[in-house]
């Protein structure tokens, strides 16, 4: 019989840290902490395969699991000396999720399970604290009603607020035992009103309801969105952890907190965290109360008055600090820890590798390597390449004036400006139009995941630096300012008020997640400095990677940016972008409108010096490096006007009648232009176009070689080739131009002629094409379109559903479809090399900056990847990690 339940605590550990696939991260780490002797409340984990079976069997549980869970409860009872459902001294448990990778706040938790009208009296007597018992019961009803019964959470919150108002209280901690008892009665009445049945009193029914709800939350919309954003497979499932409750809300000698062994925002080697006295864990992470600092230094640095844990609970803090050091050395990584102090005794509830910003990830990895805690190779493997994007963009100009409205907690570094919006749906809708938005909330909840992803930054009035908003924002790389308590946010009126000022929805806000400042209006930015830890780690990465990294660039600015980021040449220069320049479009249109070759050549003669100048500027930046120049690719109709006013303007400039221009535009119109008269098909029809471009390339290369003594290496790329003959014809045009230019200049330049493989036929016939082509550059954008028969311009309408339903693991235009498009690349590489062993192979589509696609390129043995300038460092690090995996 398959085992689904694994125990931990009380000297028993059925699993360990290596069992994350089976037990999820939380369950594996609880078992590991118990096995090394840390104080962990006993419990058991229901494994992830049960989650899969739960859905396969119509969201039901087999009888065998019920027997295993009963044994698990007996294990907890044996260690604690308490009995589940006992009216005199009841065992209470928590029921929590735990996927194999951390998904903070995305799935459900139920605390204080096992309380009912009888056991609450027993808890009050056994603990000697009736207030604590009734507070725990109202928390349980509120949480169970929300998570398991799916009742309106707002109604319970409203009842609590009314109870506080009626008694003149500001804080939950001011309510007495009698107040909580009265609120429990109100809550139970609310359950009966909203659910139609009394609140469940049988503790075993409560337990199975909670287990089902946690498994059910794996398919909650917010969890699906989080998985899609973080590329977590939907078939992994979650584990469920059932654990004896320990209580941070048993008075002033009890507390709960969340802590990191190093600062997750900056990477500083200093404890970072928050705690609350007389509270439960949800109070900290949900931002219901503003927590206190963990260390005295952090409190003093923030100018806060409430005592830190180091000052208020020195003994428990000293024990916690020792646990921090032990866990960090045991796991050899920065840890994110949840803990509870129950009447002076420390309990560890969770540890996991902490989510961190890119800046922190770099600092922690480099410092741990320098401390010899990990190797340099492990340091390279530790940093998520995609997270580097956070470091590669501008930050606020420190010299620029700032209209500071207020200051909150610096929860996730970086800066962002955008229009204020007050709900996640609006954020997503306005961001989809290209508008930058700042999501403003009293506090975020897991349901806000889509709005947080759409926003440039997040601002909350409540919550600390370990609240949901802060943790998720750091994981996403979004700037976040939390706990800006002076803000009065009216979500219905869509306005925030602070210090007598108002910011309405649509007004521009700027936030600085490094300082916590909230500013009115737009604040200018400055370019980042990429030295220090970034430079060190990239140097280590370059030492292990095999793949070369080039840039997709066609302007001098892009080329310089790419070189600054470590690009080793140009993998794609799209020449058509140059043709749209203001003064050139007229000559291009004259060429298109010409009735014969003579007219076309006259127009091309005007373009030649412009093109040559473009290439001179690029080659000067890339002197001595390979530069792949793609000859004209798009259909000609893209250069012609579409509006009536434009027709008159162009006709006047070209010296022809409007009717003649319209006739020519109609002749060029294509029903499916991306599969029409474009790429090498233009070159075959009008070879003089490619002849002009080739001449411009070689004249520019000779000029730069003469000036600098360091010639570029032009790689002339013929686009959209599907047959050997097409490439052969176009190569003869290029070679003829090269020969003529070299004769005129009295010098020769090394160059290659190759093709972009972007059609399935080209991939299949790569052996023949390699007889002519000296390099292949896989244009994965078009190769994906033509292989899947999907337009990337329109696919966003349905690809999200395809990913959710598991048809594609990821959007195939973001991460390469390895099974389909990838197999074509493998076939082309194999057949091309068979004909020409030294054929140069690379990719230049958007996938060139995607770490998963880069890993495929390493496995396939390509020579280089090419990415947009700002993704060059990402590609360098991803290439290093791919090389380490191949050699592991």
Short mmCIF file of C-alpha atoms in Angstrom, two decimals, residues 494-750:
data_model
loop_
_atom_site.label_atom_id
_atom_site.label_comp_id
_atom_site.label_asym_id
_atom_site.label_seq_id
_atom_site.Cartn_x
_atom_site.Cartn_y
_atom_site.Cartn_z
CA UNK A 494 -10.54 55.83 -5.39
CA UNK A 495 -8.48 58.37 -3.51
CA UNK A 496 -5.74 58.42 -0.90
CA UNK A 497 -5.32 61.25 1.58
CA UNK A 498 -2.24 62.23 3.50
CA UNK A 499 -1.38 65.43 5.35
CA UNK A 500 -4.25 67.38 3.89
CA UNK A 501 -3.42 66.33 0.31
CA UNK A 502 -5.30 64.01 -2.03
CA UNK A 503 -4.09 61.64 -4.75
CA UNK A 504 -6.90 60.47 -7.01
CA UNK A 505 -6.90 57.42 -9.25
CA UNK A 506 -4.98 58.35 -12.40
CA UNK A 507 -2.67 60.81 -10.60
CA UNK A 508 1.04 59.99 -10.88
CA UNK A 509 2.88 58.59 -7.87
CA UNK A 510 6.52 57.60 -7.41
CA UNK A 511 7.67 55.14 -4.76
CA UNK A 512 11.19 54.32 -3.63
CA UNK A 513 11.31 50.81 -2.21
CA UNK A 514 14.83 51.36 -0.89
CA UNK A 515 13.94 54.34 1.31
CA UNK A 516 10.18 53.90 1.82
CA UNK A 517 9.44 57.34 0.36
CA UNK A 518 6.14 58.01 -1.41
CA UNK A 519 6.23 60.99 -3.76
CA UNK A 520 3.71 62.92 -5.81
CA UNK A 521 4.44 63.16 -9.51
CA UNK A 522 7.22 61.71 -11.64
CA UNK A 523 10.82 61.64 -10.37
CA UNK A 524 13.65 61.37 -12.98
CA UNK A 525 15.90 58.33 -13.02
CA UNK A 526 19.60 57.53 -13.50
CA UNK A 527 21.33 54.51 -15.03
CA UNK A 528 22.49 51.77 -12.65
CA UNK A 529 26.11 51.10 -11.75
CA UNK A 530 26.97 47.46 -12.29
CA UNK A 531 30.08 46.84 -10.28
CA UNK A 532 30.80 45.23 -6.91
CA UNK A 533 28.98 41.94 -6.29
CA UNK A 534 27.40 42.03 -9.77
CA UNK A 535 30.79 42.31 -11.44
CA UNK A 536 32.29 39.60 -9.24
CA UNK A 537 29.52 37.08 -9.90
CA UNK A 538 29.46 37.80 -13.65
CA UNK A 539 33.23 37.24 -13.77
CA UNK A 540 32.74 33.87 -12.06
CA UNK A 541 29.91 33.06 -14.48
CA UNK A 542 32.01 33.94 -17.54
CA UNK A 543 34.66 31.58 -16.21
CA UNK A 544 32.36 28.55 -16.47
CA UNK A 545 30.06 29.24 -19.43
CA UNK A 546 30.68 27.80 -22.89
CA UNK A 547 27.99 29.60 -24.90
CA UNK A 548 28.91 33.00 -26.29
CA UNK A 549 26.42 35.79 -25.68
CA UNK A 550 25.63 38.41 -28.30
CA UNK A 551 23.05 41.19 -28.51
CA UNK A 552 20.10 42.02 -30.73
CA UNK A 553 20.92 45.66 -31.54
CA UNK A 554 20.73 48.08 -34.43
CA UNK A 555 21.47 51.51 -32.94
CA UNK A 556 24.76 52.81 -31.55
CA UNK A 557 23.11 53.31 -28.12
CA UNK A 558 21.87 49.72 -28.04
CA UNK A 559 25.29 48.49 -29.14
CA UNK A 560 27.10 50.47 -26.44
CA UNK A 561 24.61 49.29 -23.80
CA UNK A 562 25.14 45.71 -24.94
CA UNK A 563 28.93 46.04 -24.79
CA UNK A 564 28.69 47.54 -21.30
CA UNK A 565 26.65 44.50 -20.28
CA UNK A 566 29.28 42.11 -21.70
CA UNK A 567 27.95 41.28 -25.18
CA UNK A 568 30.46 39.48 -27.39
CA UNK A 569 29.12 40.78 -30.69
CA UNK A 570 25.80 41.30 -32.44
CA UNK A 571 23.60 38.29 -33.09
CA UNK A 572 20.86 40.20 -34.89
CA UNK A 573 20.87 43.65 -36.48
CA UNK A 574 17.44 44.26 -38.00
CA UNK A 575 18.17 46.60 -40.91
CA UNK A 576 14.52 47.38 -41.64
CA UNK A 577 14.41 49.47 -38.45
CA UNK A 578 16.91 51.81 -40.12
CA UNK A 579 14.63 52.25 -43.16
CA UNK A 580 11.87 53.81 -41.09
CA UNK A 581 14.01 56.84 -40.13
CA UNK A 582 12.24 60.08 -41.03
CA UNK A 583 14.34 61.20 -44.01
CA UNK A 584 14.79 57.69 -45.38
CA UNK A 585 11.21 56.58 -45.58
CA UNK A 586 10.72 58.84 -48.61
CA UNK A 587 13.55 57.15 -50.53
CA UNK A 588 12.25 53.72 -49.51
CA UNK A 589 8.80 54.64 -50.80
CA UNK A 590 10.30 55.94 -54.06
CA UNK A 591 12.02 52.58 -54.46
CA UNK A 592 8.78 50.69 -53.84
CA UNK A 593 6.77 52.89 -56.21
CA UNK A 594 9.33 52.71 -59.02
CA UNK A 595 8.05 50.97 -62.13
CA UNK A 596 11.40 49.40 -63.13
CA UNK A 597 14.87 48.46 -61.88
CA UNK A 598 16.35 51.78 -63.00
CA UNK A 599 13.91 53.69 -60.81
CA UNK A 600 14.57 51.38 -57.87
CA UNK A 601 18.35 51.79 -58.20
CA UNK A 602 17.99 55.58 -58.26
CA UNK A 603 16.16 55.47 -54.96
CA UNK A 604 18.61 52.93 -53.50
CA UNK A 605 21.52 55.20 -54.41
CA UNK A 606 20.04 57.75 -52.01
CA UNK A 607 19.82 55.13 -49.25
CA UNK A 608 23.34 53.71 -49.69
CA UNK A 609 25.27 56.46 -47.83
CA UNK A 610 22.67 56.42 -45.03
CA UNK A 611 23.00 52.65 -44.63
CA UNK A 612 26.78 52.84 -44.75
CA UNK A 613 26.73 55.46 -41.99
CA UNK A 614 24.51 53.19 -39.85
CA UNK A 615 26.93 50.31 -40.17
CA UNK A 616 29.99 52.49 -39.52
CA UNK A 617 28.52 53.55 -36.15
CA UNK A 618 27.69 49.95 -35.22
CA UNK A 619 31.04 48.52 -36.36
CA UNK A 620 32.94 51.19 -34.42
CA UNK A 621 31.30 50.01 -31.20
CA UNK A 622 31.73 46.35 -32.12
CA UNK A 623 35.19 46.53 -33.71
CA UNK A 624 36.88 43.13 -33.74
CA UNK A 625 33.65 41.28 -32.92
CA UNK A 626 31.21 39.31 -35.09
CA UNK A 627 28.18 41.28 -36.25
CA UNK A 628 25.25 39.44 -37.80
CA UNK A 629 23.42 41.81 -40.15
CA UNK A 630 20.02 40.65 -41.36
CA UNK A 631 19.13 42.00 -44.79
CA UNK A 632 15.71 43.55 -45.38
CA UNK A 633 12.99 41.26 -44.06
CA UNK A 634 9.48 42.79 -43.78
CA UNK A 635 6.91 43.00 -46.59
CA UNK A 636 7.11 46.21 -48.63
CA UNK A 637 3.56 47.33 -47.84
CA UNK A 638 4.70 48.15 -44.27
CA UNK A 639 6.56 51.17 -45.68
CA UNK A 640 3.51 52.57 -47.50
CA UNK A 641 0.91 54.95 -46.02
CA UNK A 642 -2.48 53.77 -44.75
CA UNK A 643 -4.34 56.98 -43.88
CA UNK A 644 -5.86 59.36 -46.46
CA UNK A 645 -3.78 62.34 -45.32
CA UNK A 646 -0.60 60.29 -45.58
CA UNK A 647 -1.41 59.27 -49.15
CA UNK A 648 -1.57 62.93 -50.24
CA UNK A 649 1.69 63.75 -48.43
CA UNK A 650 3.61 60.79 -49.87
CA UNK A 651 2.24 61.33 -53.38
CA UNK A 652 3.38 64.95 -53.29
CA UNK A 653 6.87 63.99 -52.06
CA UNK A 654 7.18 61.27 -54.69
CA UNK A 655 5.87 63.48 -57.49
CA UNK A 656 3.04 61.12 -58.48
CA UNK A 657 -0.73 61.24 -58.39
CA UNK A 658 -2.59 60.03 -55.30
CA UNK A 659 -4.54 57.55 -57.44
CA UNK A 660 -1.31 56.06 -58.77
CA UNK A 661 0.01 55.68 -55.20
CA UNK A 662 -3.20 54.01 -54.06
CA UNK A 663 -3.10 51.64 -57.04
CA UNK A 664 0.47 50.63 -56.20
CA UNK A 665 -0.44 50.14 -52.52
CA UNK A 666 -3.35 47.93 -53.56
CA UNK A 667 -1.02 45.88 -55.79
CA UNK A 668 1.33 45.29 -52.86
CA UNK A 669 -1.42 44.43 -50.38
CA UNK A 670 -1.19 40.87 -49.04
CA UNK A 671 -3.77 38.91 -47.08
CA UNK A 672 -1.11 37.19 -44.95
CA UNK A 673 2.01 39.36 -45.29
CA UNK A 674 4.08 37.50 -42.69
CA UNK A 675 3.95 34.50 -45.02
CA UNK A 676 4.12 36.54 -48.17
CA UNK A 677 6.53 38.67 -50.21
CA UNK A 678 9.19 39.27 -47.56
CA UNK A 679 12.70 38.16 -46.56
CA UNK A 680 14.78 36.51 -49.25
CA UNK A 681 11.72 36.56 -51.53
CA UNK A 682 12.25 40.33 -51.82
CA UNK A 683 15.91 39.70 -52.62
CA UNK A 684 15.06 37.14 -55.30
CA UNK A 685 12.54 39.54 -56.88
CA UNK A 686 14.55 42.73 -56.41
CA UNK A 687 18.22 41.68 -55.96
CA UNK A 688 19.32 45.31 -56.19
CA UNK A 689 17.95 45.87 -52.63
CA UNK A 690 20.25 43.26 -51.11
CA UNK A 691 23.09 44.42 -53.38
CA UNK A 692 22.83 47.94 -51.93
CA UNK A 693 22.75 46.65 -48.35
CA UNK A 694 25.72 44.33 -48.90
CA UNK A 695 27.75 47.17 -50.43
CA UNK A 696 26.91 49.39 -47.44
CA UNK A 697 28.05 46.67 -45.02
CA UNK A 698 31.39 46.07 -46.72
CA UNK A 699 32.16 49.74 -47.34
CA UNK A 700 31.48 50.44 -43.65
CA UNK A 701 33.62 47.50 -42.51
CA UNK A 702 36.53 48.66 -44.64
CA UNK A 703 36.20 52.23 -43.33
CA UNK A 704 36.23 51.09 -39.68
CA UNK A 705 39.15 48.73 -40.32
CA UNK A 706 41.11 51.58 -41.88
CA UNK A 707 40.35 53.99 -39.02
CA UNK A 708 40.79 51.65 -36.07
CA UNK A 709 42.94 48.86 -37.43
CA UNK A 710 40.41 46.48 -35.87
CA UNK A 711 37.94 45.20 -38.43
CA UNK A 712 34.51 43.88 -37.46
CA UNK A 713 33.51 40.46 -38.74
CA UNK A 714 30.31 40.95 -40.77
CA UNK A 715 28.02 37.94 -40.90
CA UNK A 716 25.50 38.69 -43.64
CA UNK A 717 22.22 36.92 -42.88
CA UNK A 718 19.63 36.12 -45.55
CA UNK A 719 16.19 35.87 -43.91
CA UNK A 720 13.30 33.45 -44.51
CA UNK A 721 15.25 30.96 -46.60
CA UNK A 722 13.43 27.71 -47.26
CA UNK A 723 15.56 26.21 -50.04
CA UNK A 724 19.22 25.86 -50.94
CA UNK A 725 18.65 27.69 -54.24
CA UNK A 726 17.31 30.83 -52.53
CA UNK A 727 20.42 31.10 -50.38
CA UNK A 728 22.69 30.31 -53.31
CA UNK A 729 21.19 33.17 -55.38
CA UNK A 730 21.42 35.67 -52.52
CA UNK A 731 24.94 34.62 -51.54
CA UNK A 732 26.10 35.32 -55.08
CA UNK A 733 24.67 38.86 -54.79
CA UNK A 734 26.50 39.42 -51.49
CA UNK A 735 29.78 37.91 -52.71
CA UNK A 736 29.67 40.01 -55.87
CA UNK A 737 29.20 43.21 -53.81
CA UNK A 738 32.04 42.21 -51.46
CA UNK A 739 34.40 41.54 -54.34
CA UNK A 740 33.62 44.93 -55.90
CA UNK A 741 34.07 46.86 -52.64
CA UNK A 742 37.31 45.08 -51.74
CA UNK A 743 38.70 45.90 -55.20
CA UNK A 744 37.75 49.56 -54.78
CA UNK A 745 39.15 49.84 -51.24
CA UNK A 746 42.28 47.80 -51.81
CA UNK A 747 41.65 45.62 -48.74
CA UNK A 748 39.68 42.51 -47.83
CA UNK A 749 37.61 41.84 -44.73
CA UNK A 750 36.75 38.46 -43.24
#
